[in-house]
Coordinates of C-alpha atoms in Angstrom, one line a residue:
X1 CA 0.0 0.0 0.0
X2 CA 1.3 3.5 -0.8
X3 CA 0.8 4.7 2.8
X4 CA 2.9 1.9 4.4
X5 CA 6.3 3.3 3.9
X6 CA 5.6 7.0 4.8
X7 CA 3.9 5.9 8.0
X8 CA 6.9 3.7 9.1
X9 CA 8.3 6.5 11.3
X10 CA 5.1 8.4 12.0
X11 CA 1.8 9.3 10.5
X12 CA 2.7 12.9 11.2
X13 CA 6.1 13.0 9.5
X14 CA 5.2 16.1 7.6
X15 CA 5.2 18.1 10.9
X16 CA 9.0 17.7 11.3
X17 CA 9.6 20.8 9.2
X18 CA 8.0 22.8 12.1
X19 CA 11.1 22.4 14.1
X20 CA 13.1 24.4 11.5
X21 CA 10.9 27.4 12.0
X22 CA 9.7 26.8 15.6
X23 CA 11.4 30.0 16.9
X24 CA 9.9 32.1 14.2
X25 CA 6.5 30.4 14.7
X26 CA 6.7 31.0 18.4
X27 CA 7.5 34.7 17.9
X28 CA 4.7 35.1 15.3
X29 CA 2.3 33.4 17.6
X30 CA 3.3 35.5 20.5
X31 CA 2.8 38.7 18.6
X32 CA -0.6 37.5 17.4
X33 CA -1.6 36.5 20.9
X34 CA -0.5 39.8 22.3
X35 CA -2.7 41.6 19.7
X36 CA 0.2 43.5 18.1
X37 CA -0.8 45.0 14.8
X38 CA 0.0 48.0 12.8
X39 CA -2.0 51.2 13.4
X40 CA -4.7 51.9 10.9
X41 CA -4.1 54.2 8.1
X42 CA -5.3 57.8 8.4
X43 CA -8.4 59.0 6.7
X44 CA -6.4 60.7 3.9
X45 CA -4.5 57.5 3.0
X46 CA -5.4 55.2 0.1
X47 CA -4.7 51.6 -0.9
X48 CA -2.0 51.9 -3.5
X49 CA -2.4 48.2 -4.6
X50 CA -4.3 47.7 -7.8
X51 CA -6.8 44.8 -8.0
X52 CA -6.2 44.0 -4.3
X53 CA -9.0 41.5 -4.1
X54 CA -8.2 39.7 -7.4
X55 CA -11.7 40.5 -8.6
X56 CA -10.1 41.2 -12.0
X57 CA -8.2 37.9 -12.2
X58 CA -4.5 38.3 -12.1
X59 CA -4.5 41.8 -13.6
X60 CA -1.6 43.8 -12.3
X61 CA -0.1 40.7 -10.7
X62 CA 2.7 38.4 -11.8
X63 CA 3.2 34.9 -10.5
X64 CA 6.3 32.8 -10.8
X65 CA 6.3 29.7 -13.1
X66 CA 2.6 30.1 -13.8
X67 CA 1.8 29.2 -10.2
X68 CA -1.1 31.6 -9.7
X69 CA -4.7 31.6 -10.6
X70 CA -7.9 33.1 -9.1
X71 CA -10.7 31.1 -7.5
X72 CA -14.2 31.8 -6.2
X73 CA -13.7 29.7 -3.1
X74 CA -12.3 30.1 -0.5
X75 CA -12.3 33.9 -0.5
X76 CA -11.9 36.3 2.4
X77 CA -14.3 38.9 0.8
X78 CA -15.7 39.6 -2.6
X79 CA -16.0 37.0 -5.3
X80 CA -12.4 36.0 -5.9
X81 CA -9.0 35.3 -4.2
X82 CA -5.6 34.3 -5.3
X83 CA -4.6 30.6 -5.3
X84 CA -0.9 29.9 -5.8
X85 CA 0.7 26.5 -5.8
X86 CA 4.4 25.8 -5.0
X87 CA 6.0 23.1 -7.2
X88 CA 9.5 21.7 -7.2
X89 CA 11.9 24.5 -6.4
X90 CA 9.3 27.3 -7.0
X91 CA 7.5 28.6 -4.0
X92 CA 4.8 30.3 -6.0
X93 CA 5.6 34.0 -5.6
X94 CA 3.0 36.5 -6.8
X95 CA 4.0 40.2 -6.9
X96 CA 2.9 43.6 -8.0
X97 CA 4.9 46.9 -8.5
X98 CA 3.2 49.6 -6.4
X99 CA 3.6 53.3 -6.8
X100 CA 4.5 55.1 -3.5
X101 CA 5.8 58.4 -2.3
X102 CA 9.3 59.0 -1.0
X103 CA 10.0 59.4 2.7
X104 CA 6.6 58.0 3.6
X105 CA 5.3 55.2 5.9
X106 CA 3.0 52.5 4.6
X107 CA 1.0 49.7 6.2
X108 CA 1.3 46.4 4.2
X109 CA -1.4 43.8 4.9
X110 CA -3.1 40.8 3.3
X111 CA -5.5 38.1 4.3
X112 CA -3.9 34.7 3.7
X113 CA -4.8 31.0 4.1
X114 CA -2.5 28.0 3.9
X115 CA 0.5 26.3 5.4
X116 CA 3.5 28.7 5.6
X117 CA 2.3 31.8 3.7
X118 CA 4.5 34.8 3.4
X119 CA 3.9 38.5 2.7
X120 CA 6.6 41.1 2.1
X121 CA 7.9 44.1 0.2
X122 CA 11.2 44.9 -1.6
X123 CA 12.7 48.0 -3.1
X124 CA 11.7 50.3 -0.2
X125 CA 15.0 52.2 -0.3
X126 CA 15.3 51.6 3.5
X127 CA 14.6 48.3 5.2
X128 CA 12.6 45.7 3.3
X129 CA 10.2 43.8 5.5
X130 CA 8.2 40.6 5.5
X131 CA 6.0 38.5 7.8
X132 CA 4.4 35.0 7.6
X133 CA 2.0 32.6 9.3
X134 CA 1.6 28.8 9.6
X135 CA -2.1 29.1 10.0
X136 CA -4.4 27.2 7.6
X137 CA -7.4 29.4 8.3
X138 CA -7.9 33.0 7.0
X139 CA -5.3 35.1 8.9
X140 CA -4.4 38.8 8.4
X141 CA -0.7 39.5 8.0
X142 CA 0.4 43.1 8.6
X143 CA 3.6 45.0 8.8
X144 CA 4.9 48.5 8.1
X145 CA 7.7 50.0 6.0
X146 CA 9.2 53.4 5.2
X147 CA 10.3 54.5 1.8
X148 CA 13.6 56.1 1.0
X149 CA 14.3 59.6 -0.2
X150 CA 14.2 58.6 -3.9
X151 CA 11.8 55.7 -3.8
X152 CA 8.8 55.9 -6.1
X153 CA 7.8 52.3 -6.3
X154 CA 8.1 49.1 -4.3
X155 CA 7.4 45.4 -5.1
X156 CA 4.8 43.7 -2.9
X157 CA 4.8 39.9 -2.9
X158 CA 3.3 36.8 -1.4
X159 CA 4.6 33.3 -1.6
X160 CA 4.3 29.8 -0.1
X161 CA 7.0 27.3 0.7
X162 CA 8.7 24.4 -0.9
X163 CA 6.7 21.1 -0.9
X164 CA 3.7 22.7 0.7
X165 CA 0.1 22.8 -0.6
X166 CA -1.4 25.8 -2.4
X167 CA -1.9 29.0 -0.4
X168 CA -4.6 31.6 -0.8
X169 CA -4.4 35.4 -0.6
X170 CA -7.0 38.2 -0.7
X171 CA -7.5 41.9 0.1
X172 CA -3.9 42.9 -0.2
X173 CA -3.2 46.5 0.8
X174 CA -0.5 49.1 0.9
X175 CA -2.2 51.9 2.8
X176 CA -0.5 55.3 3.0
X177 CA 0.0 58.5 0.9
X178 CA -1.1 58.2 -2.7
X179 CA 1.9 57.2 -4.8
X180 CA 0.5 58.9 -7.8
X181 CA -0.1 55.7 -9.8
X182 CA -3.8 55.7 -9.2
X183 CA -5.3 53.9 -6.4
X184 CA -8.3 51.9 -5.2
X185 CA -10.5 53.9 -2.8
X186 CA -9.9 53.8 0.9
X187 CA -12.1 51.3 2.7
X188 CA -15.5 52.3 3.9
X189 CA -17.2 51.2 7.1
X190 CA -18.6 47.7 6.4
X191 CA -22.3 46.9 6.3
X192 CA -24.1 45.5 9.4
X193 CA -23.9 41.7 9.6
X194 CA -27.0 39.7 8.7
X195 CA -28.1 36.2 9.6
X196 CA -26.9 36.1 13.2
X197 CA -28.0 32.8 14.7
X198 CA -27.3 30.6 17.7
X199 CA -25.6 27.4 16.4
X200 CA -25.3 25.7 19.8
X201 CA -25.3 26.1 23.6
X202 CA -23.8 24.3 26.6
X203 CA -24.3 25.1 30.3
X204 CA -21.5 27.7 30.1
X205 CA -21.2 28.7 26.4
X206 CA -23.1 29.9 23.3
X207 CA -22.0 29.4 19.7
X208 CA -23.0 32.0 17.2
X209 CA -22.7 32.3 13.4
X210 CA -23.6 35.0 10.9
X211 CA -23.1 35.9 7.2
X212 CA -19.7 37.3 6.2
X213 CA -19.7 41.0 5.3
X214 CA -17.8 42.1 2.2
X215 CA -14.9 44.4 3.1
X216 CA -14.9 43.5 6.8
X217 CA -11.6 42.4 8.3
X218 CA -13.1 41.4 11.7
X219 CA -16.2 41.2 13.8
X220 CA -17.1 42.3 17.4
X221 CA -19.5 40.2 19.5
X222 CA -21.7 41.9 22.1
X223 CA -23.3 40.2 25.0
X224 CA -26.2 42.1 26.6
X225 CA -24.8 45.3 25.0
X226 CA -21.2 44.8 26.1
X227 CA -18.4 43.8 23.8
X228 CA -17.1 40.4 24.8
X229 CA -15.1 39.1 21.8
X230 CA -13.4 40.1 18.6
X231 CA -12.9 37.5 15.9
X232 CA -11.9 37.4 12.2
X233 CA -14.3 34.8 10.9
X234 CA -18.1 34.7 10.8
X235 CA -18.6 32.6 13.9
X236 CA -17.7 32.8 17.6
X237 CA -18.2 30.9 20.9
X238 CA -18.8 33.0 24.0
X239 CA -17.8 31.1 27.2
X240 CA -18.0 31.8 30.9
X241 CA -21.8 31.9 30.9
X242 CA -24.2 30.8 33.7
X243 CA -26.3 27.6 33.3
X244 CA -30.0 27.9 32.5
X245 CA -29.7 31.6 31.7
X246 CA -30.8 33.7 28.6
X247 CA -28.4 36.1 27.0
X248 CA -28.8 38.6 24.2
X249 CA -26.1 38.8 21.5
X250 CA -25.3 41.1 18.6
X251 CA -22.4 41.4 16.2
X252 CA -20.7 44.3 14.3
X253 CA -18.3 44.2 11.3
X254 CA -15.1 46.2 11.4
X255 CA -12.2 47.3 9.2
X256 CA -9.7 50.1 9.2
X257 CA -12.4 52.6 8.4
X258 CA -14.5 51.8 11.5
X259 CA -17.2 49.6 12.9
X260 CA -20.7 48.9 11.5
X261 CA -24.0 49.3 13.4
X262 CA -25.0 46.4 15.6
X263 CA -26.9 43.5 14.1
X264 CA -30.3 42.4 15.1
X265 CA -30.2 40.6 18.5
X266 CA -30.6 36.9 19.1
X267 CA -31.2 35.2 22.4
X268 CA -29.3 32.1 23.5
X269 CA -30.3 30.1 26.6
X270 CA -27.7 28.0 28.2
X271 CA -28.5 24.4 29.2
X272 CA -29.2 23.3 32.7
X273 CA -26.1 21.2 33.1
X274 CA -22.8 20.6 31.5
X275 CA -21.8 17.6 29.4
X276 CA -20.6 17.0 25.9
X277 CA -20.8 14.2 23.4
X278 CA -19.7 10.8 24.2
X279 CA -22.5 8.9 25.8
X280 CA -21.3 6.5 28.5
X281 CA -17.6 7.1 28.5
X282 CA -15.8 7.0 31.8
X283 CA -14.8 10.3 33.4
X284 CA -11.2 9.6 32.5
X285 CA -10.5 7.8 29.3
X286 CA -7.6 6.5 27.2
X287 CA -7.7 6.7 23.4
X288 CA -5.6 4.6 21.1
X289 CA -5.2 4.5 17.3
X290 CA -5.5 1.1 15.7
X291 CA -3.7 0.7 12.4
X292 CA -5.5 -0.6 9.3
X293 CA -2.2 -1.3 7.7
X294 CA 1.2 -3.1 8.4
X295 CA 4.1 -0.7 8.8
X296 CA 6.4 -2.8 11.0
X297 CA 4.3 -2.5 14.2
X298 CA 2.5 -5.5 15.7
X299 CA -0.4 -6.4 13.4
X300 CA -3.6 -6.6 15.5
X301 CA -7.2 -7.4 15.3
X302 CA -9.6 -5.1 17.1
X303 CA -10.1 -7.9 19.6
X304 CA -6.3 -7.8 20.4
X305 CA -6.5 -4.2 21.7
X306 CA -6.0 -4.2 25.5
X307 CA -9.0 -3.3 27.7
X308 CA -7.1 -0.3 29.1
X309 CA -8.2 1.6 25.9
X310 CA -11.6 3.2 26.2
X311 CA -11.7 4.7 22.7
X312 CA -10.3 2.9 19.7
X313 CA -9.8 5.1 16.7
X314 CA -9.6 3.0 13.5
X315 CA -7.0 4.7 11.2
X316 CA -7.9 5.8 8.6
X317 CA -10.8 6.5 6.3
X318 CA -9.9 7.5 2.8
X319 CA -10.9 10.4 0.5
X320 CA -13.2 9.6 -2.5
X321 CA -13.8 11.4 -5.8
X322 CA -16.8 13.1 -4.2
X323 CA -15.6 16.3 -2.4
X324 CA -15.8 15.9 1.4
X325 CA -16.9 12.2 1.3
X326 CA -14.9 9.4 2.8
X327 CA -14.8 5.6 2.6
X328 CA -13.1 2.8 4.5
X329 CA -11.7 -0.5 3.2
X330 CA -10.3 -3.1 5.6
X331 CA -6.8 -4.1 4.6
X332 CA -7.5 -7.8 5.0
X333 CA -4.4 -9.0 3.2
X334 CA -2.0 -6.7 5.1
X335 CA -3.6 -7.7 8.4
X336 CA -3.1 -11.5 7.9
X337 CA -6.5 -12.4 6.5
X338 CA -8.6 -10.4 8.9
X339 CA -12.1 -10.5 7.4
X340 CA -14.7 -7.8 7.4
X341 CA -17.1 -10.0 9.3
X342 CA -14.5 -10.6 12.0
X343 CA -13.8 -6.9 12.1
X344 CA -17.4 -6.0 12.6
X345 CA -17.9 -8.7 15.2
X346 CA -14.8 -7.5 17.1
X347 CA -16.2 -3.9 17.1
X348 CA -19.5 -5.2 18.6
X349 CA -17.7 -7.2 21.3
X350 CA -15.7 -4.1 22.3
X351 CA -18.9 -2.0 22.5
X352 CA -20.5 -4.7 24.6
X353 CA -17.5 -4.4 26.9
X354 CA -18.2 -0.7 27.3
X355 CA -15.6 0.5 24.8
X356 CA -16.0 3.0 21.9
X357 CA -14.7 2.3 18.4
X358 CA -14.6 5.3 16.0
X359 CA -13.3 6.0 12.5
X360 CA -10.4 8.4 12.1
X361 CA -10.4 10.8 9.2
X362 CA -7.1 12.0 7.8
X363 CA -3.7 11.1 9.1
X364 CA -0.4 12.2 7.4
X365 CA -1.6 11.1 3.9
X366 CA -5.2 12.1 4.3
X367 CA -6.4 14.8 1.8
X368 CA -10.1 15.1 2.8
X369 CA -11.3 18.7 2.2
X370 CA -14.5 20.1 3.7
X371 CA -14.6 23.6 2.3
X372 CA -18.2 24.4 1.4
X373 CA -21.8 23.3 2.3
X374 CA -21.9 20.6 -0.3
X375 CA -18.7 18.9 0.9
X376 CA -19.9 19.3 4.5
X377 CA -23.1 17.4 3.6
X378 CA -21.1 14.7 1.8
X379 CA -18.8 14.3 4.8
X380 CA -21.6 13.9 7.3
X381 CA -23.5 11.5 5.0
X382 CA -20.5 9.3 4.3
X383 CA -19.3 9.1 7.9
X384 CA -22.8 8.2 9.1
X385 CA -22.9 5.5 6.4
X386 CA -19.7 4.0 7.7
X387 CA -21.1 4.1 11.3
X388 CA -24.1 2.1 10.1
X389 CA -22.0 -0.3 8.1
X390 CA -19.3 -1.1 10.6
X391 CA -20.9 -0.1 13.9
X392 CA -18.5 2.8 14.6
X393 CA -19.5 5.0 17.5
X394 CA -18.3 8.2 16.0
X395 CA -15.5 10.0 14.2
X396 CA -12.0 11.3 14.9
X397 CA -10.8 14.4 13.0
X398 CA -7.1 14.1 12.2
X399 CA -6.7 16.3 9.2
X400 CA -3.1 17.6 8.7
X401 CA -3.8 19.4 5.4
X402 CA -5.8 22.2 7.1
X403 CA -9.4 22.6 8.4
X404 CA -12.1 25.0 7.5
X405 CA -13.8 25.8 10.8
X406 CA -17.1 27.0 9.3
X407 CA -17.8 24.0 7.2
X408 CA -16.2 21.3 9.3
X409 CA -18.4 22.6 12.2
X410 CA -21.4 22.4 9.8
X411 CA -20.4 18.8 8.9
X412 CA -20.1 17.6 12.4
X413 CA -23.3 19.2 13.5
X414 CA -25.1 17.5 10.6
X415 CA -23.5 14.2 11.6
X416 CA -24.6 14.8 15.2
X417 CA -28.2 15.4 14.1
X418 CA -28.2 12.0 12.4
X419 CA -26.3 10.0 15.1
X420 CA -27.8 11.5 18.2
X421 CA -26.3 12.4 21.6
X422 CA -24.2 9.2 21.9
X423 CA -22.0 10.3 19.0
X424 CA -18.2 10.4 19.9
X425 CA -16.3 13.2 18.3
X426 CA -12.5 13.4 18.9
X427 CA -9.8 15.5 17.4
X428 CA -6.0 15.1 17.1
X429 CA -4.6 18.5 16.1
X430 CA -0.9 19.2 15.9
X431 CA 0.6 21.6 18.6
X432 CA 0.7 24.5 16.1
X433 CA -3.0 24.0 15.5
X434 CA -3.9 24.8 19.1
X435 CA -1.6 27.8 19.8
X436 CA -4.4 30.3 19.3
X437 CA -8.2 30.3 19.3
X438 CA -8.1 31.9 15.9
X439 CA -6.7 28.7 14.3
X440 CA -9.2 26.7 12.3
X441 CA -8.8 23.6 14.5
X442 CA -9.3 25.5 17.7
X443 CA -12.2 27.4 16.2
X444 CA -13.8 24.1 15.2
X445 CA -13.4 22.6 18.6
X446 CA -15.1 25.7 20.2
X447 CA -17.8 25.8 17.6
X448 CA -18.9 22.3 18.4
X449 CA -18.1 22.4 22.1
X450 CA -21.6 21.1 23.1
X451 CA -21.1 17.9 21.1
X452 CA -17.3 17.5 21.3
X453 CA -15.9 14.6 23.3
X454 CA -12.2 15.2 23.5
X455 CA -9.3 17.0 21.8
X456 CA -6.1 14.8 22.0
X457 CA -3.5 17.2 20.8
X458 CA -0.3 15.5 19.5
X459 CA 2.6 16.5 21.7
X460 CA 5.2 15.1 19.3
X461 CA 6.9 15.8 16.0
X462 CA 6.6 19.4 17.1
X463 CA 9.7 21.2 18.3
X464 CA 9.3 24.2 20.6
X465 CA 6.0 25.9 21.2
X466 CA 4.5 28.6 23.4
X467 CA 2.8 27.7 26.7
X468 CA -0.1 29.6 28.2
X469 CA 2.4 31.7 30.3
X470 CA 4.0 33.1 27.1
X471 CA 7.2 31.1 27.6
X472 CA 8.7 28.7 25.0
X473 CA 8.9 25.0 25.9
X474 CA 10.6 22.2 24.1
X475 CA 8.9 18.9 23.5
X476 CA 9.8 15.9 25.7
X477 CA 9.1 17.4 29.1
X478 CA 6.4 17.6 31.7
X479 CA 6.3 21.4 31.2
X480 CA 5.7 21.0 27.4
X481 CA 2.6 18.9 28.1
X482 CA 1.2 21.0 30.9
X483 CA 1.9 24.5 29.6
X484 CA 0.4 23.7 26.2
X485 CA -2.6 21.9 27.6
X486 CA -3.2 25.0 29.6
X487 CA -3.8 27.0 26.4
X488 CA -6.7 24.8 25.5
X489 CA -8.1 24.9 29.1
X490 CA -7.9 28.7 29.2
X491 CA -9.1 29.0 25.6
X492 CA -12.5 27.7 26.2
X493 CA -12.4 23.9 26.2
X494 CA -13.8 22.1 29.2
X495 CA -11.3 20.0 31.1
X496 CA -13.2 16.9 30.1
X497 CA -12.5 17.8 26.5
X498 CA -8.7 17.9 26.9
X499 CA -6.4 14.9 26.5
X500 CA -2.7 14.4 26.1
X501 CA -1.6 12.7 22.9
X502 CA 1.8 10.9 23.0
X503 CA 3.6 8.2 20.9
X504 CA 3.6 4.7 22.4
X505 CA 7.3 4.1 21.7
X506 CA 10.3 5.7 20.0
X507 CA 9.4 3.9 16.8
X508 CA 5.9 5.5 16.7
X509 CA 7.0 9.1 16.0
X510 CA 10.0 11.0 14.6
X511 CA 10.4 12.9 17.8
X512 CA 8.7 13.7 21.1
X513 CA 8.5 10.3 22.7
X514 CA 8.5 10.5 26.5
X515 CA 8.3 7.7 29.1
X516 CA 5.0 6.8 30.6
X517 CA 6.2 8.3 33.8
X518 CA 6.4 11.8 32.2
X519 CA 2.9 11.4 30.9
X520 CA 1.6 10.3 34.3
X521 CA 3.4 13.3 36.0
X522 CA 1.8 15.7 33.6
X523 CA -1.6 14.2 34.3
X524 CA -1.0 14.6 38.0
X525 CA 0.2 18.2 37.6
X526 CA -2.9 19.1 35.6
X527 CA -5.4 17.3 37.8
X528 CA -3.8 17.6 41.3
X529 CA -1.0 20.2 41.0
X530 CA 1.5 17.5 42.0
X531 CA 4.6 16.2 40.1
X532 CA 4.8 19.4 38.1
X533 CA 8.0 20.7 36.4
X534 CA 8.9 24.4 36.4
X535 CA 5.4 25.3 35.1
X536 CA 2.5 24.9 37.5
X537 CA -1.1 25.7 36.4
X538 CA -3.0 28.4 38.3
X539 CA -5.7 25.8 39.2
X540 CA -6.2 22.1 39.1
X541 CA -8.4 20.4 36.5
X542 CA -9.6 17.2 38.1
X543 CA -12.0 16.6 35.2
X544 CA -9.2 16.3 32.6
X545 CA -10.3 13.6 30.2
X546 CA -7.1 11.6 30.0
X547 CA -4.5 10.5 27.3
X548 CA -4.1 9.2 23.8
X549 CA -1.4 7.3 22.0
X550 CA -0.3 6.5 18.5
X551 CA -0.7 3.6 18.3
X552 CA -2.1 0.4 19.9
X553 CA 0.1 -1.5 17.4
X554 CA 3.3 0.3 18.4
X555 CA 2.2 -0.1 22.0
X556 CA 1.9 -3.9 21.5
X557 CA 5.3 -4.0 19.8
X558 CA 6.8 -2.5 23.0
X559 CA 5.0 -5.0 25.2
X560 CA 2.0 -2.7 25.9
X561 CA 4.2 -0.7 28.3
X562 CA 2.4 2.5 27.5
X563 CA -1.1 1.4 28.1
X564 CA -0.2 -0.7 31.1
X565 CA 1.3 2.3 32.9
X566 CA -0.7 5.3 31.5
X567 CA -3.9 3.4 31.3
X568 CA -3.9 2.4 34.9
X569 CA -2.9 5.9 35.9
X570 CA -5.6 7.6 33.9
X571 CA -8.3 5.3 35.3
X572 CA -7.1 6.1 38.9
X573 CA -7.3 9.9 38.5
X574 CA -9.7 11.6 40.9

């Protein structure tokens, strides 16, 4: 099978590149979390970029090696956006020469989406500048530059990175004094958002969504007339609410020109008690991925998975030719003649023993894309069909090629409406995916918080990352686990929705393996404030869900040392 060799070291090998740029990523994330952005242009300034939203195709833009085109989806605003695809040694640079005034300061910004997207300017006559983001959701990049005494034009550019998927760009701007080359008009205050609706509630949160507004770069959320949140996308989850209480919400649209009027109000009433998807799961649970392929780890049947695993995630479903849809085929030959009937019977036996068996979507080689309403519907229908066919209890989201928070949330809610309250929904984001609530993965988790079971972030193949205290921590330590889990706990997830994902052995991942003792110490630190490293949470989280490992097969190859130790420890937590 094509996926066997790439998965020999890890299903997440593509994440190793993050270590190369981890310091830059940490700095960029720190700036984003601190809310540092360039000051808005003055009222007299203009956008000197021509065709900034690519509404006129690639007019005024030049892309290297024919790498650029325009698309109608995804877009940040308007009807079009740039899509540029790196290939070989070309990283898909698209540029425009922009007329500017000498001895003037300009703000350069653009909305981008895709792995490792860069924005910069050259020919300033002073110091050329650039910025970048690893985010796969729409993110605004912004920086400033000053022109030299004889500078009359600069080159503005965007590009991706070698070996990475296509990136998207929209609403590029160079705001400042009119360079004399003609300009698009300065932005106007955006229209009032329409379509505000309550998409879900829990005992302590309310999820909202609304229609995107053309020209808006952000939205403010108001609770009972008081601003409580600022977001970039057309959805938000407000947390910290009281149970069984009604709240009034409104939203406004913003850009550099100002803020719109408030939308019509909607009322959200929180539920009487907490709780999330998952049916009869134990308070503390252990998740393990089961490999539907042979890559050198112990080949197992579902029946061989130790009882210490409460959730078994079958890896992986595959993409089909229908956008968003998935399928699953048991690798009977690679698994020693394991038949479909045996597989189904083993799933039922595990369920009868109180375990949950779910289908995992994605992995390192997974290319499933849910980017519009049609693909969201296809995803929900196909996953539900697999649940009915094989007896799966739910779904695991392990997409490493990016995630669209709006439409994945729509897909999972549609699946929930079909499957009911017993549906298991788990996620396995990379560490970079959960550094900020603005990331697509984090947004999705918050959007579906009322039906989400657990997020088992992968604390491996990562490199250094920021903790919730703003300090940088390296993988392989108790501090790395606790300080990064803290971001999720402070960012809006319930403790019961947070788990620690670690490799079962050194063979299971390229980097980041820690002994079961380190995992157990991190669990103690988070739940009881004992056995901590230098970082100690401000409060204990005794409801923390537990831990996850890749994989039950690699665990078996190591004598089940991980599940024997961590499994017993998780189940003994308070």
